[in-house]
Amino acid sequence: MGACAPKREEAPLPSATQIQMLSPQEKIIMQNESNYIFSRLNFKELSKSIKSESIDGSLSSSQLKRAFLDLEISLDELTSPESATFKLLSKVKNEKKLFEVRKLMLIAIFLGKGKASDKIEWLFRQYDIDASEVLEYNEFVTMTHEIFDVVSRILPAISIGEGVGSLTKEEYDEYSARIITGKDKAQMELTENFRVLESVRHDDFVKIMADDPKFKFLLSSTLVREYLRKYAD
């Protein structure tokens, strides 16, 4: 019997009740995320291709093209202004017009297939900036800040379009701006929950991200946006 395709076997997903309570905009975003090209790819494969082409945490357009070719993604996705990928990638460029690897990888965490344990491991290694094997308070703050940016500003961009199942540019702008107003209060609660844990070593981080409801929702873009919306309302 052949090997089964990797699944989101450990990743948290919204319950049926939670989905019913989502806003119309969030339901559209969630549907577009589930249909987006990254959702058909394995997180480890995405990570390997992006990392192999990157230099100093960023990618040029040509490096990103090579990474996409490795993943057998059509280059039309990169060059057509009407494609979801073009709209998405326009929001992960830095001031040097290079693509930020960390934000690309956060997108892969939220959309890519694979075990949550692999994604948690990447988060720890990426944000344990001083390689101390302990995630410090300020490193956790950086992680949550970047997660909030990706789920509120970047990922919803793949839903911009015309017709049923899309958000207009104006709807995207309004929804994104509204949920991000909850960022400060949301981050305050999260960081206080983290602070009481004191020293968070690797194994502790893996455990709380896999099992603790106060943290494991951070692996679901929908649940993070709902968390932000709770503080924005």
Coordinates of C-alpha atoms in Angstrom, one line a residue:
M1 CA 0.0 0.0 0.0
G2 CA 1.4 3.4 -1.0
A3 CA 2.2 6.1 1.6
C4 CA -0.6 8.5 2.4
A5 CA -0.2 12.1 1.6
P6 CA 0.7 14.2 4.7
K7 CA -2.2 15.7 6.5
R8 CA -2.7 18.5 9.1
E9 CA -2.8 15.6 11.6
E10 CA -1.9 17.7 14.7
A11 CA -2.8 21.2 13.7
P12 CA -5.7 22.9 15.4
L13 CA -8.7 23.7 13.3
P14 CA -11.9 25.7 14.0
S15 CA -14.7 23.6 15.3
A16 CA -18.1 23.4 13.5
T17 CA -19.5 25.7 16.1
Q18 CA -16.7 28.2 15.6
I19 CA -17.1 28.1 11.8
Q20 CA -20.8 28.9 12.1
M21 CA -19.9 32.0 14.2
L22 CA -17.3 33.4 11.8
S23 CA -17.9 36.7 10.1
P24 CA -18.8 36.5 6.3
Q25 CA -15.4 38.0 5.5
E26 CA -13.6 35.3 7.6
K27 CA -15.5 32.5 5.9
I28 CA -14.4 33.8 2.5
I29 CA -10.8 34.1 3.7
M30 CA -10.8 30.6 5.2
Q31 CA -12.2 29.1 2.0
N32 CA -9.6 30.9 -0.1
E33 CA -6.8 29.7 2.2
S34 CA -7.9 26.1 1.9
N35 CA -7.9 26.3 -1.9
Y36 CA -4.6 28.2 -2.2
I37 CA -1.7 26.5 -3.9
F38 CA 0.4 26.4 -0.7
S39 CA -2.3 24.3 0.9
R40 CA -1.5 21.4 -1.5
L41 CA 2.2 21.4 -0.6
N42 CA 4.0 19.9 2.4
F43 CA 5.4 22.3 4.9
K44 CA 8.8 20.5 5.0
E45 CA 9.1 20.7 1.2
L46 CA 8.2 24.4 1.2
S47 CA 10.7 25.0 3.9
K48 CA 13.5 23.2 2.2
S49 CA 13.0 25.0 -1.2
I50 CA 12.7 28.4 0.3
K51 CA 15.7 28.0 2.6
S52 CA 17.9 26.5 -0.1
E53 CA 17.5 29.7 -2.2
S54 CA 17.5 32.3 0.5
I55 CA 20.5 34.5 1.6
D56 CA 20.5 36.4 4.9
G57 CA 16.8 35.8 5.5
S58 CA 15.5 37.1 2.2
L59 CA 14.9 36.1 -1.4
S60 CA 15.3 38.1 -4.6
S61 CA 12.7 37.7 -7.4
S62 CA 15.0 35.2 -9.3
Q63 CA 15.7 33.2 -6.1
L64 CA 12.0 33.0 -5.4
K65 CA 11.3 31.9 -9.0
R66 CA 13.9 29.0 -8.6
A67 CA 12.2 28.0 -5.3
F68 CA 8.8 28.0 -7.0
L69 CA 10.2 25.9 -9.9
D70 CA 11.5 23.4 -7.4
L71 CA 7.9 23.1 -6.0
E72 CA 6.5 22.9 -9.5
I73 CA 4.5 26.1 -9.1
S74 CA 3.7 27.9 -12.3
L75 CA 5.6 31.1 -12.7
D76 CA 2.4 32.8 -13.9
E77 CA 1.5 32.8 -10.2
L78 CA 4.4 35.1 -9.6
T79 CA 4.0 37.5 -12.5
S80 CA 0.3 37.9 -13.1
P81 CA -1.1 40.9 -11.1
E82 CA -4.4 39.1 -11.0
S83 CA -3.0 35.9 -9.3
A84 CA -3.5 35.3 -5.6
T85 CA 0.2 34.6 -5.2
F86 CA 1.2 38.0 -6.8
K87 CA -1.1 39.8 -4.4
L88 CA 0.2 37.8 -1.4
L89 CA 3.9 38.2 -2.2
S90 CA 3.6 42.0 -2.8
K91 CA 3.0 42.2 1.0
V92 CA 6.0 40.2 2.1
K93 CA 8.6 42.5 0.5
N94 CA 10.9 44.5 2.7
E95 CA 12.3 48.0 2.0
K96 CA 14.9 46.6 -0.3
K97 CA 12.2 44.9 -2.4
L98 CA 13.3 41.5 -1.3
F99 CA 10.9 38.8 0.0
E100 CA 11.2 38.1 3.7
V101 CA 11.8 34.4 4.3
R102 CA 10.4 34.4 7.8
K103 CA 7.0 35.7 6.7
L104 CA 7.0 33.3 3.7
M105 CA 7.6 30.5 6.2
L106 CA 4.8 31.7 8.5
I107 CA 2.5 31.5 5.5
A108 CA 3.7 28.0 4.9
I109 CA 3.0 27.1 8.5
F110 CA -0.6 28.3 8.3
L111 CA -1.3 26.8 4.8
G112 CA 1.0 23.9 4.2
K113 CA 0.3 20.3 4.9
G114 CA 2.2 18.4 7.5
K115 CA 2.6 17.7 11.2
A116 CA 2.1 20.5 13.7
S117 CA 5.2 19.2 15.5
D118 CA 7.4 20.1 12.4
K119 CA 5.9 23.6 12.4
I120 CA 6.4 24.1 16.1
E121 CA 10.0 23.0 15.8
W122 CA 10.6 25.6 13.0
L123 CA 9.0 28.3 15.2
F124 CA 11.3 27.6 18.1
R125 CA 14.5 27.4 16.0
Q126 CA 13.6 30.6 14.1
Y127 CA 12.7 32.7 17.1
D128 CA 15.3 31.4 19.6
I129 CA 17.4 34.1 18.1
D130 CA 20.4 33.7 20.4
A131 CA 20.3 29.8 20.1
S132 CA 20.1 29.5 23.9
E133 CA 17.6 26.6 23.7
V134 CA 15.3 28.9 25.7
L135 CA 12.6 31.1 24.1
E136 CA 12.9 34.4 26.0
Y137 CA 10.0 36.8 26.6
N138 CA 11.2 39.3 24.0
E139 CA 11.6 36.5 21.4
F140 CA 8.1 35.4 22.0
V141 CA 6.9 39.0 21.6
T142 CA 8.6 39.1 18.2
M143 CA 7.1 35.8 17.2
T144 CA 3.5 36.8 18.1
H145 CA 3.9 40.2 16.5
E146 CA 5.0 38.7 13.2
I147 CA 2.2 36.0 13.3
F148 CA -0.4 38.8 13.9
D149 CA 1.0 40.7 10.9
V150 CA 0.9 37.6 8.6
V151 CA -2.7 36.5 9.5
S152 CA -4.3 40.0 9.5
R153 CA -2.5 41.8 6.7
I154 CA -0.9 39.3 4.4
L155 CA -2.9 36.1 4.2
P156 CA -6.3 37.8 3.6
A157 CA -4.8 39.4 0.4
I158 CA -5.3 36.1 -1.4
S159 CA -9.1 36.6 -1.1
I160 CA -9.0 39.9 -3.1
G161 CA -10.9 39.6 -6.3
E162 CA -14.3 40.1 -8.0
G163 CA -17.5 38.1 -7.6
V164 CA -18.7 35.4 -5.2
G165 CA -16.1 33.9 -2.9
S166 CA -13.9 37.0 -3.0
L167 CA -13.3 40.3 -1.1
T168 CA -13.1 43.6 -2.9
K169 CA -10.0 45.6 -2.2
E170 CA -12.1 47.9 0.0
E171 CA -13.6 45.0 2.0
Y172 CA -10.1 43.6 2.5
D173 CA -8.7 46.9 3.7
E174 CA -11.6 47.4 6.1
Y175 CA -11.5 43.9 7.6
S176 CA -7.7 43.8 7.9
A177 CA -7.6 47.2 9.5
R178 CA -10.4 46.4 12.0
I179 CA -8.9 43.1 13.3
I180 CA -5.4 44.5 13.7
T181 CA -6.8 47.1 16.1
G182 CA -7.1 44.2 18.6
K183 CA -3.4 43.5 18.4
D184 CA -2.1 45.3 21.4
K185 CA -4.7 43.9 23.8
A186 CA -4.3 40.4 22.3
Q187 CA -0.6 40.5 22.6
M188 CA -0.8 41.8 26.2
E189 CA -2.8 38.7 27.2
L190 CA -0.6 36.3 25.3
T191 CA 2.6 37.6 26.6
E192 CA 1.3 37.7 30.2
N193 CA 0.4 34.0 29.8
F194 CA 3.9 33.4 28.5
R195 CA 5.6 35.4 31.2
V196 CA 4.2 33.3 34.1
L197 CA 5.9 30.2 32.5
E198 CA 9.2 32.0 33.2
S199 CA 12.0 30.0 31.4
V200 CA 10.5 28.3 28.3
R201 CA 12.9 25.7 27.1
H202 CA 12.6 23.7 23.8
D203 CA 10.5 20.8 25.2
D204 CA 8.3 23.2 27.2
F205 CA 7.6 25.2 24.0
V206 CA 6.7 22.1 22.1
K207 CA 4.3 21.1 24.8
I208 CA 2.5 24.3 25.2
M209 CA 2.2 24.9 21.4
A210 CA 0.8 21.3 21.0
D211 CA -1.4 21.0 24.0
D212 CA -2.2 24.3 25.8
P213 CA -5.3 26.1 24.5
K214 CA -3.8 29.4 25.5
F215 CA -1.1 28.9 22.8
K216 CA -1.8 26.2 20.4
F217 CA -4.4 28.3 18.4
L218 CA -1.4 30.2 17.1
L219 CA -0.9 27.5 14.5
S220 CA -4.3 28.3 12.9
S221 CA -4.7 31.6 10.9
T222 CA -8.4 31.5 11.3
L223 CA -8.2 31.1 15.1
V224 CA -5.6 33.8 15.4
R225 CA -7.8 36.3 13.4
E226 CA -10.8 35.4 15.6
Y227 CA -8.6 36.0 18.7
L228 CA -7.7 39.4 17.3
R229 CA -11.3 40.2 16.4
K230 CA -12.3 39.4 20.0
Y231 CA -10.2 42.3 21.2
A232 CA -11.1 44.6 18.3
D233 CA -14.9 44.4 18.9

